[in-house]
GROMACS .gro file of C-alpha atoms in nm:
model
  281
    1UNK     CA    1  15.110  19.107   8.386
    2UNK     CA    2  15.155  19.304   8.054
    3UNK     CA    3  14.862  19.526   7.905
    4UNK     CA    4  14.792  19.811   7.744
    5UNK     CA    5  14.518  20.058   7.716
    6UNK     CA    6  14.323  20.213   7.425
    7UNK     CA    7  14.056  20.441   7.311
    8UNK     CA    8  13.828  20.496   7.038
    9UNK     CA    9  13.643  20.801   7.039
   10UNK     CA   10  13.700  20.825   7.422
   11UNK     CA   11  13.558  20.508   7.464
   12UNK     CA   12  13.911  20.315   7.664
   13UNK     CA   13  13.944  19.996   7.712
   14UNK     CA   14  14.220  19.786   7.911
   15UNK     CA   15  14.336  19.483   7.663
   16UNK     CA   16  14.486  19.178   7.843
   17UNK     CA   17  14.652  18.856   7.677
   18UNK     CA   18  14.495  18.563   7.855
   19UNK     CA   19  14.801  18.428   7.809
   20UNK     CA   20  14.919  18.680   8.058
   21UNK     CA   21  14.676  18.625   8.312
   22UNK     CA   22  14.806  18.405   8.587
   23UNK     CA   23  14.395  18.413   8.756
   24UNK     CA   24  14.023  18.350   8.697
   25UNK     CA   25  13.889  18.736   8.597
   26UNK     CA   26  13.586  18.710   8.839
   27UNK     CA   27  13.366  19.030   8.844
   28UNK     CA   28  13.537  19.191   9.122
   29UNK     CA   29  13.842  19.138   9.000
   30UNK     CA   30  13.728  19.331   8.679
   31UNK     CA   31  13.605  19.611   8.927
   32UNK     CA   32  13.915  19.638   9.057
   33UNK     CA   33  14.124  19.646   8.716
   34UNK     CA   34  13.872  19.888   8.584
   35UNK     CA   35  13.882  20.162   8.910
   36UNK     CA   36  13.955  20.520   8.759
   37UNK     CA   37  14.136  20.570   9.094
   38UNK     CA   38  14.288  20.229   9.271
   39UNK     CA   39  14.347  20.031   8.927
   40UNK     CA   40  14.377  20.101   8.547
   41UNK     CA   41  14.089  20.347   8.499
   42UNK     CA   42  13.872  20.184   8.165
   43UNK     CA   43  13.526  20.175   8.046
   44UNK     CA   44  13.628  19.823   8.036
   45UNK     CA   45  13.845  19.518   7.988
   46UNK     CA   46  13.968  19.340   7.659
   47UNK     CA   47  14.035  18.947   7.739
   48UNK     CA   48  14.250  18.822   7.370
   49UNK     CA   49  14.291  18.457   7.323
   50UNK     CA   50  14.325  18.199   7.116
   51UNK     CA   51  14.019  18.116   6.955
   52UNK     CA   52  13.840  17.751   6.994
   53UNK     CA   53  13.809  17.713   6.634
   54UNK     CA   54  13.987  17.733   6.356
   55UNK     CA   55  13.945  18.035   6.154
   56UNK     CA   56  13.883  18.323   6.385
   57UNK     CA   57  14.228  18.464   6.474
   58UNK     CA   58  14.149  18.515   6.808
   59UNK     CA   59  13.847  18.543   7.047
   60UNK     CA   60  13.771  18.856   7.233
   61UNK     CA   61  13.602  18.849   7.543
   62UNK     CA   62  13.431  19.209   7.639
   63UNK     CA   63  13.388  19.292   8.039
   64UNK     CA   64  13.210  19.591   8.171
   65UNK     CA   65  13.386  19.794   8.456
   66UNK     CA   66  13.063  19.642   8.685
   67UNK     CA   67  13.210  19.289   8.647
   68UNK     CA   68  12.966  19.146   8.396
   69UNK     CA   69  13.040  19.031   7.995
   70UNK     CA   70  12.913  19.212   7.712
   71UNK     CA   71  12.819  19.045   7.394
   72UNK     CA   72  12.959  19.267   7.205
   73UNK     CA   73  13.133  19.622   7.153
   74UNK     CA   74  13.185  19.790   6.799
   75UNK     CA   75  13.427  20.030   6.946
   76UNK     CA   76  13.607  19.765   7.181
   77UNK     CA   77  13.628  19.490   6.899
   78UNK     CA   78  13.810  19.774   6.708
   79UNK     CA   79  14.034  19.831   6.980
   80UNK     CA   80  14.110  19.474   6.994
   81UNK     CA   81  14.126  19.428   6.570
   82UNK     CA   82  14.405  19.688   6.560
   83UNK     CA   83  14.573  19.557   6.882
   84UNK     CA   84  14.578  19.226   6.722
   85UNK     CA   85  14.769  19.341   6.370
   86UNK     CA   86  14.987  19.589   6.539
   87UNK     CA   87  15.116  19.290   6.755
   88UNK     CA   88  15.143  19.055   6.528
   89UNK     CA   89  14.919  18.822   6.573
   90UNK     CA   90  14.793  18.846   6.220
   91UNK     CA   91  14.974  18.985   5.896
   92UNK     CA   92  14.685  19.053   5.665
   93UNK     CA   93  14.436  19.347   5.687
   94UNK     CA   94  14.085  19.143   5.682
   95UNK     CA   95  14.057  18.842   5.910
   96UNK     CA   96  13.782  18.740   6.118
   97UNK     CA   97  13.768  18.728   6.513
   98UNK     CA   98  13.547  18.541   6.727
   99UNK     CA   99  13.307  18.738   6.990
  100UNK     CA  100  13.029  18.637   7.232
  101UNK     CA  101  12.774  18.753   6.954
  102UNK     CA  102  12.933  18.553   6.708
  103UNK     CA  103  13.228  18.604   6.446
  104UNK     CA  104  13.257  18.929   6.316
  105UNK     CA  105  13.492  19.029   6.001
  106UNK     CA  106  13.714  19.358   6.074
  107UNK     CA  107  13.889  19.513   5.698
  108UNK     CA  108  14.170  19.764   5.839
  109UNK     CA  109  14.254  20.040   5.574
  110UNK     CA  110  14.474  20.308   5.763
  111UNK     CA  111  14.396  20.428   6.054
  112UNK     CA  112  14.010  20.309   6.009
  113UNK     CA  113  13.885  19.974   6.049
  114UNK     CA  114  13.591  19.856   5.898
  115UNK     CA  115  13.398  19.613   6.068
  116UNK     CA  116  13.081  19.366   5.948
  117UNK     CA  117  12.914  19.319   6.310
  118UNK     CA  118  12.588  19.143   6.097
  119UNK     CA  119  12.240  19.190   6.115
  120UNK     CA  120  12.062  19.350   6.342
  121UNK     CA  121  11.677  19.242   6.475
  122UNK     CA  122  11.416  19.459   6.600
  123UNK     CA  123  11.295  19.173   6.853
  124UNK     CA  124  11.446  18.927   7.121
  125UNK     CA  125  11.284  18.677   7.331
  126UNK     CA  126  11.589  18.679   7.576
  127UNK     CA  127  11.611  19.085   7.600
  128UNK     CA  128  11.244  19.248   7.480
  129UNK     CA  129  10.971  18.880   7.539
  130UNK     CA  130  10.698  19.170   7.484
  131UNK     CA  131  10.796  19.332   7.198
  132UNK     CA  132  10.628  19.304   6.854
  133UNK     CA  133  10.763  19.239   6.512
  134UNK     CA  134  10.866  19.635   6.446
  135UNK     CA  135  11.001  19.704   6.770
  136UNK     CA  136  10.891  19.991   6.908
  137UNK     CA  137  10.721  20.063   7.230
  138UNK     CA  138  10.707  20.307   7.485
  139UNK     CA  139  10.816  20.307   7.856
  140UNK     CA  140  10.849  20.558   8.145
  141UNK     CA  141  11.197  20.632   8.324
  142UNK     CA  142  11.178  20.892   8.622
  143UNK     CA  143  10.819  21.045   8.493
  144UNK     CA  144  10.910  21.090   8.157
  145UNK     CA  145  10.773  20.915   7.881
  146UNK     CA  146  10.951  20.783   7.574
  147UNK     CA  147  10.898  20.598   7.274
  148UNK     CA  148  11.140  20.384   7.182
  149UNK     CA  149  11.290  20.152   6.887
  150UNK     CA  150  11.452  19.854   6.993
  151UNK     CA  151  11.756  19.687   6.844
  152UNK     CA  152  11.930  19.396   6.884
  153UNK     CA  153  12.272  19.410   6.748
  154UNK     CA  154  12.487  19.158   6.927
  155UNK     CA  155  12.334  19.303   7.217
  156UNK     CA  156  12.026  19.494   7.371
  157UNK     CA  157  11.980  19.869   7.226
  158UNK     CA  158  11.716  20.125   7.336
  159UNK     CA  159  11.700  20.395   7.070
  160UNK     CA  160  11.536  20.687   7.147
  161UNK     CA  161  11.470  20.957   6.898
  162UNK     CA  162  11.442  21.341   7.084
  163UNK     CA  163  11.336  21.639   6.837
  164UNK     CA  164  11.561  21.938   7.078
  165UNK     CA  165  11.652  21.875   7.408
  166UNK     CA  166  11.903  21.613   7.355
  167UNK     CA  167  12.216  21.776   7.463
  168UNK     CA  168  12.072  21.886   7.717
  169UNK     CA  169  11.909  21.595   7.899
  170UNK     CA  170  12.042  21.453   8.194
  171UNK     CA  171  12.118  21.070   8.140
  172UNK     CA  172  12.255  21.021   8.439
  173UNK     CA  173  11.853  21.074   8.547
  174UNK     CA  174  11.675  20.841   8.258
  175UNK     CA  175  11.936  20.595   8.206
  176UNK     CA  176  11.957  20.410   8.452
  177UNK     CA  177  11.587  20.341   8.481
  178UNK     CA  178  11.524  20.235   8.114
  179UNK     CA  179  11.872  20.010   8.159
  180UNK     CA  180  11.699  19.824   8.479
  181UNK     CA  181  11.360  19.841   8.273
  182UNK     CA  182  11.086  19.550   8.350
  183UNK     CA  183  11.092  19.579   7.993
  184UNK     CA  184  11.425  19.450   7.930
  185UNK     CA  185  11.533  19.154   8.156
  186UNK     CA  186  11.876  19.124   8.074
  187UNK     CA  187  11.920  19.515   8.063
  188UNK     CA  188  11.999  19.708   7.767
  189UNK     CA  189  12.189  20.001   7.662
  190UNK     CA  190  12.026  20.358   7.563
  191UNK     CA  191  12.099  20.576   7.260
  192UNK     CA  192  11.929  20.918   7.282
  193UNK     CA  193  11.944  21.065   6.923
  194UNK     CA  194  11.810  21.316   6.682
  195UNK     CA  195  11.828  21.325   6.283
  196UNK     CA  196  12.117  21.664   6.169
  197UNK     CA  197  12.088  21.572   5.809
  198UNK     CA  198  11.966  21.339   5.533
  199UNK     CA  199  12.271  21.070   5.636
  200UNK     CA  200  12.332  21.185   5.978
  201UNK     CA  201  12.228  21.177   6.362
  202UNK     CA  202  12.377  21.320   6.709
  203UNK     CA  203  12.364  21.030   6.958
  204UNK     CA  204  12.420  20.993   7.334
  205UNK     CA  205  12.462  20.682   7.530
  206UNK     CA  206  12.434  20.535   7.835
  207UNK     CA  207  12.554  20.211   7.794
  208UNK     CA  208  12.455  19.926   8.014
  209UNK     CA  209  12.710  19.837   8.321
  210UNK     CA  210  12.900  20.179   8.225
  211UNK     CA  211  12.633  20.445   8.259
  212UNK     CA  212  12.692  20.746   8.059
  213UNK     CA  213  12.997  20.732   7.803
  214UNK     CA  214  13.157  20.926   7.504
  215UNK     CA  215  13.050  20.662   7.259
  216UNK     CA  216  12.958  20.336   7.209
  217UNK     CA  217  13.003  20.132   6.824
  218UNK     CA  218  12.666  19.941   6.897
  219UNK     CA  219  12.498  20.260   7.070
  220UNK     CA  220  12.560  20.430   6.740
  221UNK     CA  221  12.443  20.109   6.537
  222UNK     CA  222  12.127  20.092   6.726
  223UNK     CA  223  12.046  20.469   6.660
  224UNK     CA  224  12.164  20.444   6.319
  225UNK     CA  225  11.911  20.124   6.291
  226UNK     CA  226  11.640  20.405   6.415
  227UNK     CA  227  11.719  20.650   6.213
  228UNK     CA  228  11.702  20.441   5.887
  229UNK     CA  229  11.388  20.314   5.957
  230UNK     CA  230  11.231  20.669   6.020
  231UNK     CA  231  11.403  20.795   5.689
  232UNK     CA  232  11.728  20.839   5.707
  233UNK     CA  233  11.942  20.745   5.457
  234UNK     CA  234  12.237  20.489   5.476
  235UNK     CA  235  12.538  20.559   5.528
  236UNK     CA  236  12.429  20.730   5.844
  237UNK     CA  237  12.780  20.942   6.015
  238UNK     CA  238  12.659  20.918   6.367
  239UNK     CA  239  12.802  21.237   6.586
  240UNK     CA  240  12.942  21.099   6.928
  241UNK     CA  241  13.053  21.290   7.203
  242UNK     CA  242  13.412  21.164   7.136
  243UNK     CA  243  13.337  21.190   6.750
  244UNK     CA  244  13.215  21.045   6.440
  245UNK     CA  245  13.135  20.702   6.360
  246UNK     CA  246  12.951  20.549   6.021
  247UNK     CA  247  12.735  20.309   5.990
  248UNK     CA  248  12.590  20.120   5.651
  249UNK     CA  249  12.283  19.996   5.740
  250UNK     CA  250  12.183  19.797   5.452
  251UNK     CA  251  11.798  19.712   5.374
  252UNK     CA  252  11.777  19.372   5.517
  253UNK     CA  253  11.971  19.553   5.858
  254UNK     CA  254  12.269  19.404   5.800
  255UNK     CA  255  12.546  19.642   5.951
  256UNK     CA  256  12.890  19.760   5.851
  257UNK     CA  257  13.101  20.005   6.121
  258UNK     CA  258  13.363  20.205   6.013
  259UNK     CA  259  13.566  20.440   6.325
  260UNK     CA  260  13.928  20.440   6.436
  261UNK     CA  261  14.079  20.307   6.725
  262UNK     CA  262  14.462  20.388   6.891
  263UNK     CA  263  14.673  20.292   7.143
  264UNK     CA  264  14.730  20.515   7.483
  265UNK     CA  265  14.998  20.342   7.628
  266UNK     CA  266  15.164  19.990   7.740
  267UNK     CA  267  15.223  19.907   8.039
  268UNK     CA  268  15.301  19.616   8.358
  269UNK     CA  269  15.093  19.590   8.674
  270UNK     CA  270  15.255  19.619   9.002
  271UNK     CA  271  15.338  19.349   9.184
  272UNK     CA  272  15.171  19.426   9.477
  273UNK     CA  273  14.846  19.501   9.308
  274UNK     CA  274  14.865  19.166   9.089
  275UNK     CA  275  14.862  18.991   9.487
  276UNK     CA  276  14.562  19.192   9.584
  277UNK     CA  277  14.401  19.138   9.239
  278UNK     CA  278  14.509  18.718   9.348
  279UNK     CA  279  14.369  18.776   9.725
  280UNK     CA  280  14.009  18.920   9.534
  281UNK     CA  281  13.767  18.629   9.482
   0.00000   0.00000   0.00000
């Protein structure tokens, strides 16, 4: 079974053909791929297919190294956009690919792919029933209190704004209790931020079924969401720990990502793992 891995901003992914799967990808089996140690190593796994439709050139299915499916990625639908033209599967620069959130509509220029990933909402029925028209709330997470601006942008975001202690904070600590929160019953994913300028922010994330990672496209569009909201001006360049993404938020919250993605290598899995991987239910 072919694959190869990529990154964007730190952020590595494992992308599969389905094609080239000759199994089901049940959770554990995704566990098992995604192992830093026994298997590939990934924040998660790419699944590329043909799409159900016509239009979208493929669809991309998004897996979390815990075994469950993500709605949607900004910087794993990258990976996949660029995997997708540098292997063919589409000539032209701007096409449109299908995710679980819907289609989304990737422009490549360069190395940088821009990416419409739609509108975003400040409520959800399905991932924040209490939450009001605006959004925000507050919640506690191992005796701390925050308030909070929530986001829905193909999936659940948390966005917490911190005045000086962000690089500092452990969130390994918080995380995983505002993830699991009553609040959210689908868990959600976290971005700790502060403003740095008139049309920028510093953001951490800890994503939800990943924990605490170098970046995250819809981490940074939910803190970018934030941001605008309390002032900020759009385009917002949203400082990563693996680097720099930006994001045009425009006035009715519809979102544009722009970020790079590249390959780390190719690669064929081992026989004998590919019959463990078949022995895993």
């Amino acid at each position: 079974m072919r694959f190869e891995k990529w990154q964007a901003l730190g952020n590595d992914y494992a992308i599969i053909e389905e094609r080239e799967l000759g199994f089901e990808l049940t959770p554990e089996r995704i566990r098992r791929l995604c192992a830093p140690h026994t298997g590939l190593g990934a924040d998660g796994i790419l699944l590329v297919g043909e799409a159900p439709k016509p239009g979208p050139v493929a669809e991309i299915r998004i897996f979390n190294p815990d075994g469950s499916q993500a709605e949607l990625s900004g910087n794993g639908v990258r990976q996949a956009v660029m995997y997708l033209r540098r292997s063919g599967w589409v000539e032209e620069d701007s096409f449109t690919v299908l995710t679980a959130a819907g289609e989304v509509r990737p422009r490549i220029h360069g190395e940088l792919c821009t990416m419409d990933i739609g509108r975003a909402r400040l409520r959800s029925s399905r991932d924040f029933p209490s939450g009001d028209d605006g959004g925000r709330s507050t919640l506690r997470s191992a005796g701390r209190e925050f308030a909070f601006q929530f986001v829905q942008v193909g999936n659940p975001q948390c966005a917490i704004e911190l005045s000086d202690d962000l690089d500092g904070l452990d969130l390994n600590r918080y995380g995983p209790g505002i993830e699991g929160h009553e609040l959210f019953p689908r868990r959600t994913n976290v971005s700790f931020w502060r403003r740095t300028g008139e049309h920028a922010v510093r953001a951490r994330i800890f994503e939800r079924g990943v924990g605490e990672t170098m970046s995250s496209g819809t981490g940074a569009s939910g803190a970018a969401v934030a941001a605008v909201l309390r002032g900020v001006q759009s385009p917002v360049t949203v400082t990563l720990d693996g680097g720099e993404l930006e994001v045009d938020v425009q006035e009715d919250l519809t979102l544009s990502l722009t970020g790079w993605a590249r390959p780390v290598y190719a690669g064929t899995l081992a026989d004998e793992f590919l019959e463990e991987l078949r022995e895993t239910q």
